[in-house]
């Protein structure tokens, strides 16, 4: 990522646009449920739009991969990787160390592991051994419990317990998505973010529920290193430039 140094630390709070892909198109889901999607067109066009608007990093998700367990939008994602010149982080359907390393060697800057990391925590250490600072562990939570398999199954562990485990295994960052508020455009819940920030030394990237510029500021105040934003940007609640400006330090 352009805003973090070799140790994985973010130099300043970063606003990262989401490019979530289902059936080859950009979509946004409400609380991660299929059938709730709104479609926003071609992934490459969306990615270029966010870069032109000032994005320093792109957050890519293969939603079909997240649900089905194997990457369903590889061609669309590779087209985005080939078309952009900013760092990318990719999640959805990455289930093996070999698959993750292949993506890293193809040009993805960071892989996001959710289900794979929960089922086999050592995968984080395995990938990090050869590709340091390349693994973001996705901790998606519903009712205070980590959920996997496209947010459909509980993992029986809290986000804080999981974050502490993955930090020890070499994760570069935690991506925390609060499924309870995800995609609803009704605001963020900062307490779970603050708890994670207090429990771990690695950066916490927040996701889920951002509807206003105040939400962006609240997540920065909670200690998050970055925020991933989808629906609020696609629906025009505010621009990327406005979101970046609201958290920039005064000159």
PDB file of C-alpha atoms in Angstrom, residues 17-228:
ATOM      1  CA  UNK A  17     -12.707   2.553  -2.137  1.00  0.00           C
ATOM      2  CA  UNK A  18     -14.205  -0.928  -2.452  1.00  0.00           C
ATOM      3  CA  UNK A  19     -14.595  -2.702  -5.768  1.00  0.00           C
ATOM      4  CA  UNK A  20     -16.738  -5.739  -4.890  1.00  0.00           C
ATOM      5  CA  UNK A  21     -17.328  -8.015  -7.871  1.00  0.00           C
ATOM      6  CA  UNK A  22     -20.174 -10.476  -8.441  1.00  0.00           C
ATOM      7  CA  UNK A  23     -20.899 -12.109 -11.789  1.00  0.00           C
ATOM      8  CA  UNK A  24     -18.303  -9.843 -13.376  1.00  0.00           C
ATOM      9  CA  UNK A  25     -19.950  -6.628 -12.200  1.00  0.00           C
ATOM     10  CA  UNK A  26     -19.357  -4.207  -9.365  1.00  0.00           C
ATOM     11  CA  UNK A  27     -22.048  -4.613  -6.710  1.00  0.00           C
ATOM     12  CA  UNK A  28     -22.796  -3.640  -3.152  1.00  0.00           C
ATOM     13  CA  UNK A  29     -24.664  -6.016  -0.851  1.00  0.00           C
ATOM     14  CA  UNK A  30     -26.701  -5.239   2.252  1.00  0.00           C
ATOM     15  CA  UNK A  31     -25.269  -7.137   5.244  1.00  0.00           C
ATOM     16  CA  UNK A  32     -23.511  -9.489   2.841  1.00  0.00           C
ATOM     17  CA  UNK A  33     -26.711 -11.157   1.652  1.00  0.00           C
ATOM     18  CA  UNK A  34     -27.079 -12.326  -1.912  1.00  0.00           C
ATOM     19  CA  UNK A  35     -30.162 -10.934  -3.581  1.00  0.00           C
ATOM     20  CA  UNK A  36     -29.721  -7.510  -1.974  1.00  0.00           C
ATOM     21  CA  UNK A  37     -27.158  -6.290  -4.481  1.00  0.00           C
ATOM     22  CA  UNK A  38     -27.158  -3.000  -6.350  1.00  0.00           C
ATOM     23  CA  UNK A  39     -25.063  -3.046  -9.502  1.00  0.00           C
ATOM     24  CA  UNK A  40     -22.552  -0.396 -10.485  1.00  0.00           C
ATOM     25  CA  UNK A  41     -21.132  -1.571 -13.775  1.00  0.00           C
ATOM     26  CA  UNK A  42     -17.732  -2.602 -15.076  1.00  0.00           C
ATOM     27  CA  UNK A  43     -14.982  -3.239 -12.499  1.00  0.00           C
ATOM     28  CA  UNK A  44     -12.200  -1.677 -14.564  1.00  0.00           C
ATOM     29  CA  UNK A  45     -14.247   1.472 -15.130  1.00  0.00           C
ATOM     30  CA  UNK A  46     -15.034   1.693 -11.426  1.00  0.00           C
ATOM     31  CA  UNK A  47     -11.392   1.170 -10.467  1.00  0.00           C
ATOM     32  CA  UNK A  48     -10.204   3.860 -12.876  1.00  0.00           C
ATOM     33  CA  UNK A  49     -12.857   6.213 -11.592  1.00  0.00           C
ATOM     34  CA  UNK A  50     -11.628   5.868  -8.016  1.00  0.00           C
ATOM     35  CA  UNK A  51      -8.002   6.285  -9.035  1.00  0.00           C
ATOM     36  CA  UNK A  52      -8.870   9.421 -11.013  1.00  0.00           C
ATOM     37  CA  UNK A  53     -10.650  10.659  -7.884  1.00  0.00           C
ATOM     38  CA  UNK A  54      -7.470  10.214  -5.835  1.00  0.00           C
ATOM     39  CA  UNK A  55      -7.551   6.675  -4.438  1.00  0.00           C
ATOM     40  CA  UNK A  56      -4.164   5.519  -3.168  1.00  0.00           C
ATOM     41  CA  UNK A  57      -5.225   1.879  -2.713  1.00  0.00           C
ATOM     42  CA  UNK A  58      -8.066  -0.273  -4.058  1.00  0.00           C
ATOM     43  CA  UNK A  59      -9.936  -2.916  -2.089  1.00  0.00           C
ATOM     44  CA  UNK A  60     -11.028  -5.761  -4.385  1.00  0.00           C
ATOM     45  CA  UNK A  61     -13.392  -8.546  -3.382  1.00  0.00           C
ATOM     46  CA  UNK A  62     -14.467 -11.583  -5.384  1.00  0.00           C
ATOM     47  CA  UNK A  63     -17.908 -12.011  -3.831  1.00  0.00           C
ATOM     48  CA  UNK A  64     -18.625 -15.215  -5.720  1.00  0.00           C
ATOM     49  CA  UNK A  65     -15.355 -16.559  -4.358  1.00  0.00           C
ATOM     50  CA  UNK A  66     -16.346 -15.591  -0.833  1.00  0.00           C
ATOM     51  CA  UNK A  67     -19.620 -17.467  -1.121  1.00  0.00           C
ATOM     52  CA  UNK A  68     -18.548 -20.451  -3.210  1.00  0.00           C
ATOM     53  CA  UNK A  69     -15.048 -20.987  -1.849  1.00  0.00           C
ATOM     54  CA  UNK A  70     -13.319 -20.677  -5.205  1.00  0.00           C
ATOM     55  CA  UNK A  71     -12.565 -17.565  -7.176  1.00  0.00           C
ATOM     56  CA  UNK A  72     -15.332 -16.818  -9.668  1.00  0.00           C
ATOM     57  CA  UNK A  73     -14.218 -13.440 -10.987  1.00  0.00           C
ATOM     58  CA  UNK A  74     -10.549 -14.066 -11.677  1.00  0.00           C
ATOM     59  CA  UNK A  75     -10.691 -12.587 -15.175  1.00  0.00           C
ATOM     60  CA  UNK A  76     -12.395  -9.391 -14.024  1.00  0.00           C
ATOM     61  CA  UNK A  77      -9.961  -8.965 -11.154  1.00  0.00           C
ATOM     62  CA  UNK A  78      -6.912  -9.573 -13.346  1.00  0.00           C
ATOM     63  CA  UNK A  79      -8.258  -6.933 -15.736  1.00  0.00           C
ATOM     64  CA  UNK A  80      -8.398  -4.464 -12.866  1.00  0.00           C
ATOM     65  CA  UNK A  81      -4.876  -5.358 -11.697  1.00  0.00           C
ATOM     66  CA  UNK A  82      -3.562  -4.865 -15.226  1.00  0.00           C
ATOM     67  CA  UNK A  83      -5.370  -1.541 -15.619  1.00  0.00           C
ATOM     68  CA  UNK A  84      -4.383   0.242 -12.421  1.00  0.00           C
ATOM     69  CA  UNK A  85      -1.150   1.650 -11.049  1.00  0.00           C
ATOM     70  CA  UNK A  86      -1.988   1.808  -7.345  1.00  0.00           C
ATOM     71  CA  UNK A  87      -1.595  -0.938  -4.740  1.00  0.00           C
ATOM     72  CA  UNK A  88      -4.420  -3.427  -4.426  1.00  0.00           C
ATOM     73  CA  UNK A  89      -5.666  -5.729  -1.707  1.00  0.00           C
ATOM     74  CA  UNK A  90      -7.783  -8.703  -2.774  1.00  0.00           C
ATOM     75  CA  UNK A  91     -10.070 -11.045  -0.902  1.00  0.00           C
ATOM     76  CA  UNK A  92     -12.722 -13.642  -1.673  1.00  0.00           C
ATOM     77  CA  UNK A  93     -12.171 -17.326  -2.389  1.00  0.00           C
ATOM     78  CA  UNK A  94      -8.476 -17.437  -1.484  1.00  0.00           C
ATOM     79  CA  UNK A  95      -8.264 -20.736   0.356  1.00  0.00           C
ATOM     80  CA  UNK A  96      -4.650 -21.943   0.023  1.00  0.00           C
ATOM     81  CA  UNK A  97      -1.173 -20.534   0.570  1.00  0.00           C
ATOM     82  CA  UNK A  98      -0.299 -21.493  -2.999  1.00  0.00           C
ATOM     83  CA  UNK A  99      -3.264 -19.560  -4.347  1.00  0.00           C
ATOM     84  CA  UNK A 100      -2.406 -16.536  -2.249  1.00  0.00           C
ATOM     85  CA  UNK A 101       1.245 -16.546  -3.287  1.00  0.00           C
ATOM     86  CA  UNK A 102       0.250 -16.888  -6.940  1.00  0.00           C
ATOM     87  CA  UNK A 103      -1.890 -13.753  -6.640  1.00  0.00           C
ATOM     88  CA  UNK A 104       0.912 -11.858  -4.929  1.00  0.00           C
ATOM     89  CA  UNK A 105       3.304 -12.830  -7.694  1.00  0.00           C
ATOM     90  CA  UNK A 106       0.753 -11.776 -10.320  1.00  0.00           C
ATOM     91  CA  UNK A 107       0.718  -8.246  -8.936  1.00  0.00           C
ATOM     92  CA  UNK A 108      -1.726  -8.130  -6.033  1.00  0.00           C
ATOM     93  CA  UNK A 109      -0.049  -6.249  -3.187  1.00  0.00           C
ATOM     94  CA  UNK A 110      -1.917  -7.852  -0.309  1.00  0.00           C
ATOM     95  CA  UNK A 111      -4.180 -10.848  -0.012  1.00  0.00           C
ATOM     96  CA  UNK A 112      -7.124 -10.812   2.368  1.00  0.00           C
ATOM     97  CA  UNK A 113      -7.796 -14.102   4.097  1.00  0.00           C
ATOM     98  CA  UNK A 114     -11.014 -14.808   5.977  1.00  0.00           C
ATOM     99  CA  UNK A 115     -12.337 -18.351   5.973  1.00  0.00           C
ATOM    100  CA  UNK A 116      -8.912 -19.817   5.144  1.00  0.00           C
ATOM    101  CA  UNK A 117      -7.279 -18.083   8.116  1.00  0.00           C
ATOM    102  CA  UNK A 118     -10.009 -19.194  10.507  1.00  0.00           C
ATOM    103  CA  UNK A 119      -9.862 -22.811   9.352  1.00  0.00           C
ATOM    104  CA  UNK A 120      -6.060 -22.920   9.162  1.00  0.00           C
ATOM    105  CA  UNK A 121      -4.391 -20.079  11.084  1.00  0.00           C
ATOM    106  CA  UNK A 122      -0.915 -21.299  10.120  1.00  0.00           C
ATOM    107  CA  UNK A 123      -1.609 -20.245   6.530  1.00  0.00           C
ATOM    108  CA  UNK A 124      -0.892 -16.681   7.654  1.00  0.00           C
ATOM    109  CA  UNK A 125       2.582 -17.616   8.856  1.00  0.00           C
ATOM    110  CA  UNK A 126       3.225 -19.739   5.757  1.00  0.00           C
ATOM    111  CA  UNK A 127       2.504 -16.903   3.340  1.00  0.00           C
ATOM    112  CA  UNK A 128       4.208 -14.272   5.490  1.00  0.00           C
ATOM    113  CA  UNK A 129       7.415 -16.291   5.606  1.00  0.00           C
ATOM    114  CA  UNK A 130       8.073 -15.754   1.908  1.00  0.00           C
ATOM    115  CA  UNK A 131       5.986 -12.592   1.391  1.00  0.00           C
ATOM    116  CA  UNK A 132       6.243 -10.450   4.547  1.00  0.00           C
ATOM    117  CA  UNK A 133       3.602  -7.782   5.191  1.00  0.00           C
ATOM    118  CA  UNK A 134       1.370  -9.244   2.501  1.00  0.00           C
ATOM    119  CA  UNK A 135      -1.449 -10.851   4.499  1.00  0.00           C
ATOM    120  CA  UNK A 136      -4.483  -8.982   5.754  1.00  0.00           C
ATOM    121  CA  UNK A 137      -6.735 -11.143   7.901  1.00  0.00           C
ATOM    122  CA  UNK A 138     -10.411 -10.383   7.455  1.00  0.00           C
ATOM    123  CA  UNK A 139     -12.386 -10.573  10.663  1.00  0.00           C
ATOM    124  CA  UNK A 140     -16.040 -10.202   9.810  1.00  0.00           C
ATOM    125  CA  UNK A 141     -18.260 -10.079  12.868  1.00  0.00           C
ATOM    126  CA  UNK A 142     -21.942 -10.603  13.488  1.00  0.00           C
ATOM    127  CA  UNK A 143     -23.253 -10.152  17.039  1.00  0.00           C
ATOM    128  CA  UNK A 144     -19.679 -10.094  18.347  1.00  0.00           C
ATOM    129  CA  UNK A 145     -18.653 -13.391  16.712  1.00  0.00           C
ATOM    130  CA  UNK A 146     -16.348 -13.893  13.742  1.00  0.00           C
ATOM    131  CA  UNK A 147     -18.283 -15.280  10.770  1.00  0.00           C
ATOM    132  CA  UNK A 148     -16.954 -17.118   7.698  1.00  0.00           C
ATOM    133  CA  UNK A 149     -18.110 -18.697   4.422  1.00  0.00           C
ATOM    134  CA  UNK A 150     -19.460 -15.429   3.044  1.00  0.00           C
ATOM    135  CA  UNK A 151     -20.757 -14.386   6.483  1.00  0.00           C
ATOM    136  CA  UNK A 152     -23.002 -17.445   6.720  1.00  0.00           C
ATOM    137  CA  UNK A 153     -21.323 -19.458   9.519  1.00  0.00           C
ATOM    138  CA  UNK A 154     -20.118 -18.532  13.008  1.00  0.00           C
ATOM    139  CA  UNK A 155     -16.504 -19.379  13.853  1.00  0.00           C
ATOM    140  CA  UNK A 156     -16.919 -19.516  17.629  1.00  0.00           C
ATOM    141  CA  UNK A 157     -14.304 -16.849  18.369  1.00  0.00           C
ATOM    142  CA  UNK A 158     -14.431 -13.126  19.107  1.00  0.00           C
ATOM    143  CA  UNK A 159     -12.679 -10.570  16.876  1.00  0.00           C
ATOM    144  CA  UNK A 160     -10.270  -9.609  19.663  1.00  0.00           C
ATOM    145  CA  UNK A 161      -9.236 -13.217  20.325  1.00  0.00           C
ATOM    146  CA  UNK A 162      -8.745 -13.771  16.609  1.00  0.00           C
ATOM    147  CA  UNK A 163      -6.770 -10.564  16.076  1.00  0.00           C
ATOM    148  CA  UNK A 164      -4.320 -11.457  18.835  1.00  0.00           C
ATOM    149  CA  UNK A 165      -3.794 -14.884  17.265  1.00  0.00           C
ATOM    150  CA  UNK A 166      -3.114 -13.548  13.774  1.00  0.00           C
ATOM    151  CA  UNK A 167      -0.797 -10.803  14.945  1.00  0.00           C
ATOM    152  CA  UNK A 168       1.425 -13.498  16.450  1.00  0.00           C
ATOM    153  CA  UNK A 169       1.344 -15.396  13.155  1.00  0.00           C
ATOM    154  CA  UNK A 170       2.608 -12.434  11.141  1.00  0.00           C
ATOM    155  CA  UNK A 171      -0.493 -10.734   9.755  1.00  0.00           C
ATOM    156  CA  UNK A 172       0.279  -7.272   8.403  1.00  0.00           C
ATOM    157  CA  UNK A 173      -3.145  -5.862   9.258  1.00  0.00           C
ATOM    158  CA  UNK A 174      -6.668  -6.745  10.337  1.00  0.00           C
ATOM    159  CA  UNK A 175      -9.633  -5.902   8.134  1.00  0.00           C
ATOM    160  CA  UNK A 176     -12.617  -5.624  10.459  1.00  0.00           C
ATOM    161  CA  UNK A 177     -16.085  -5.658   8.945  1.00  0.00           C
ATOM    162  CA  UNK A 178     -19.071  -5.180  11.200  1.00  0.00           C
ATOM    163  CA  UNK A 179     -21.697  -7.191   9.323  1.00  0.00           C
ATOM    164  CA  UNK A 180     -24.436  -5.855  11.595  1.00  0.00           C
ATOM    165  CA  UNK A 181     -24.137  -2.458   9.902  1.00  0.00           C
ATOM    166  CA  UNK A 182     -22.545  -3.407   6.558  1.00  0.00           C
ATOM    167  CA  UNK A 183     -24.215  -1.930   3.463  1.00  0.00           C
ATOM    168  CA  UNK A 184     -27.101  -0.338   5.354  1.00  0.00           C
ATOM    169  CA  UNK A 185     -25.847   3.258   5.172  1.00  0.00           C
ATOM    170  CA  UNK A 186     -27.035   3.785   8.727  1.00  0.00           C
ATOM    171  CA  UNK A 187     -23.741   4.588  10.432  1.00  0.00           C
ATOM    172  CA  UNK A 188     -20.804   2.833  12.041  1.00  0.00           C
ATOM    173  CA  UNK A 189     -20.266   1.111  15.374  1.00  0.00           C
ATOM    174  CA  UNK A 190     -16.978   2.355  16.807  1.00  0.00           C
ATOM    175  CA  UNK A 191     -16.734   0.353  20.031  1.00  0.00           C
ATOM    176  CA  UNK A 192     -15.751  -2.943  18.319  1.00  0.00           C
ATOM    177  CA  UNK A 193     -13.135  -1.081  16.277  1.00  0.00           C
ATOM    178  CA  UNK A 194     -11.697   0.553  19.384  1.00  0.00           C
ATOM    179  CA  UNK A 195     -11.531  -2.816  21.158  1.00  0.00           C
ATOM    180  CA  UNK A 196      -9.520  -4.299  18.289  1.00  0.00           C
ATOM    181  CA  UNK A 197      -7.185  -1.329  18.106  1.00  0.00           C
ATOM    182  CA  UNK A 198      -6.518  -1.601  21.844  1.00  0.00           C
ATOM    183  CA  UNK A 199      -5.900  -5.358  21.609  1.00  0.00           C
ATOM    184  CA  UNK A 200      -3.350  -5.429  18.785  1.00  0.00           C
ATOM    185  CA  UNK A 201      -0.280  -3.569  17.567  1.00  0.00           C
ATOM    186  CA  UNK A 202      -0.939  -4.117  13.859  1.00  0.00           C
ATOM    187  CA  UNK A 203      -3.147  -1.732  11.844  1.00  0.00           C
ATOM    188  CA  UNK A 204      -6.920  -2.185  11.891  1.00  0.00           C
ATOM    189  CA  UNK A 205      -8.738  -1.370   8.670  1.00  0.00           C
ATOM    190  CA  UNK A 206     -12.426  -0.691   9.342  1.00  0.00           C
ATOM    191  CA  UNK A 207     -15.296  -1.555   7.029  1.00  0.00           C
ATOM    192  CA  UNK A 208     -19.055  -1.524   7.245  1.00  0.00           C
ATOM    193  CA  UNK A 209     -21.800   1.026   7.765  1.00  0.00           C
ATOM    194  CA  UNK A 210     -20.108   4.242   6.639  1.00  0.00           C
ATOM    195  CA  UNK A 211     -22.847   6.653   5.543  1.00  0.00           C
ATOM    196  CA  UNK A 212     -21.517  10.121   6.333  1.00  0.00           C
ATOM    197  CA  UNK A 213     -18.287  12.038   6.642  1.00  0.00           C
ATOM    198  CA  UNK A 214     -18.833  11.990  10.398  1.00  0.00           C
ATOM    199  CA  UNK A 215     -18.629   8.187  10.268  1.00  0.00           C
ATOM    200  CA  UNK A 216     -15.235   8.450   8.591  1.00  0.00           C
ATOM    201  CA  UNK A 217     -14.004  10.823  11.293  1.00  0.00           C
ATOM    202  CA  UNK A 218     -15.416   8.586  14.027  1.00  0.00           C
ATOM    203  CA  UNK A 219     -13.468   5.574  12.732  1.00  0.00           C
ATOM    204  CA  UNK A 220     -10.275   7.600  12.603  1.00  0.00           C
ATOM    205  CA  UNK A 221     -10.947   8.764  16.166  1.00  0.00           C
ATOM    206  CA  UNK A 222     -11.482   5.118  17.196  1.00  0.00           C
ATOM    207  CA  UNK A 223      -7.920   4.394  16.126  1.00  0.00           C
ATOM    208  CA  UNK A 224      -8.470   2.674  12.783  1.00  0.00           C
ATOM    209  CA  UNK A 225      -5.590   3.002  10.331  1.00  0.00           C
ATOM    210  CA  UNK A 226      -7.872   3.097   7.303  1.00  0.00           C
ATOM    211  CA  UNK A 227     -11.464   2.665   6.206  1.00  0.00           C
ATOM    212  CA  UNK A 228     -12.887   0.754   3.260  1.00  0.00           C
TER     213      UNK A 228
END
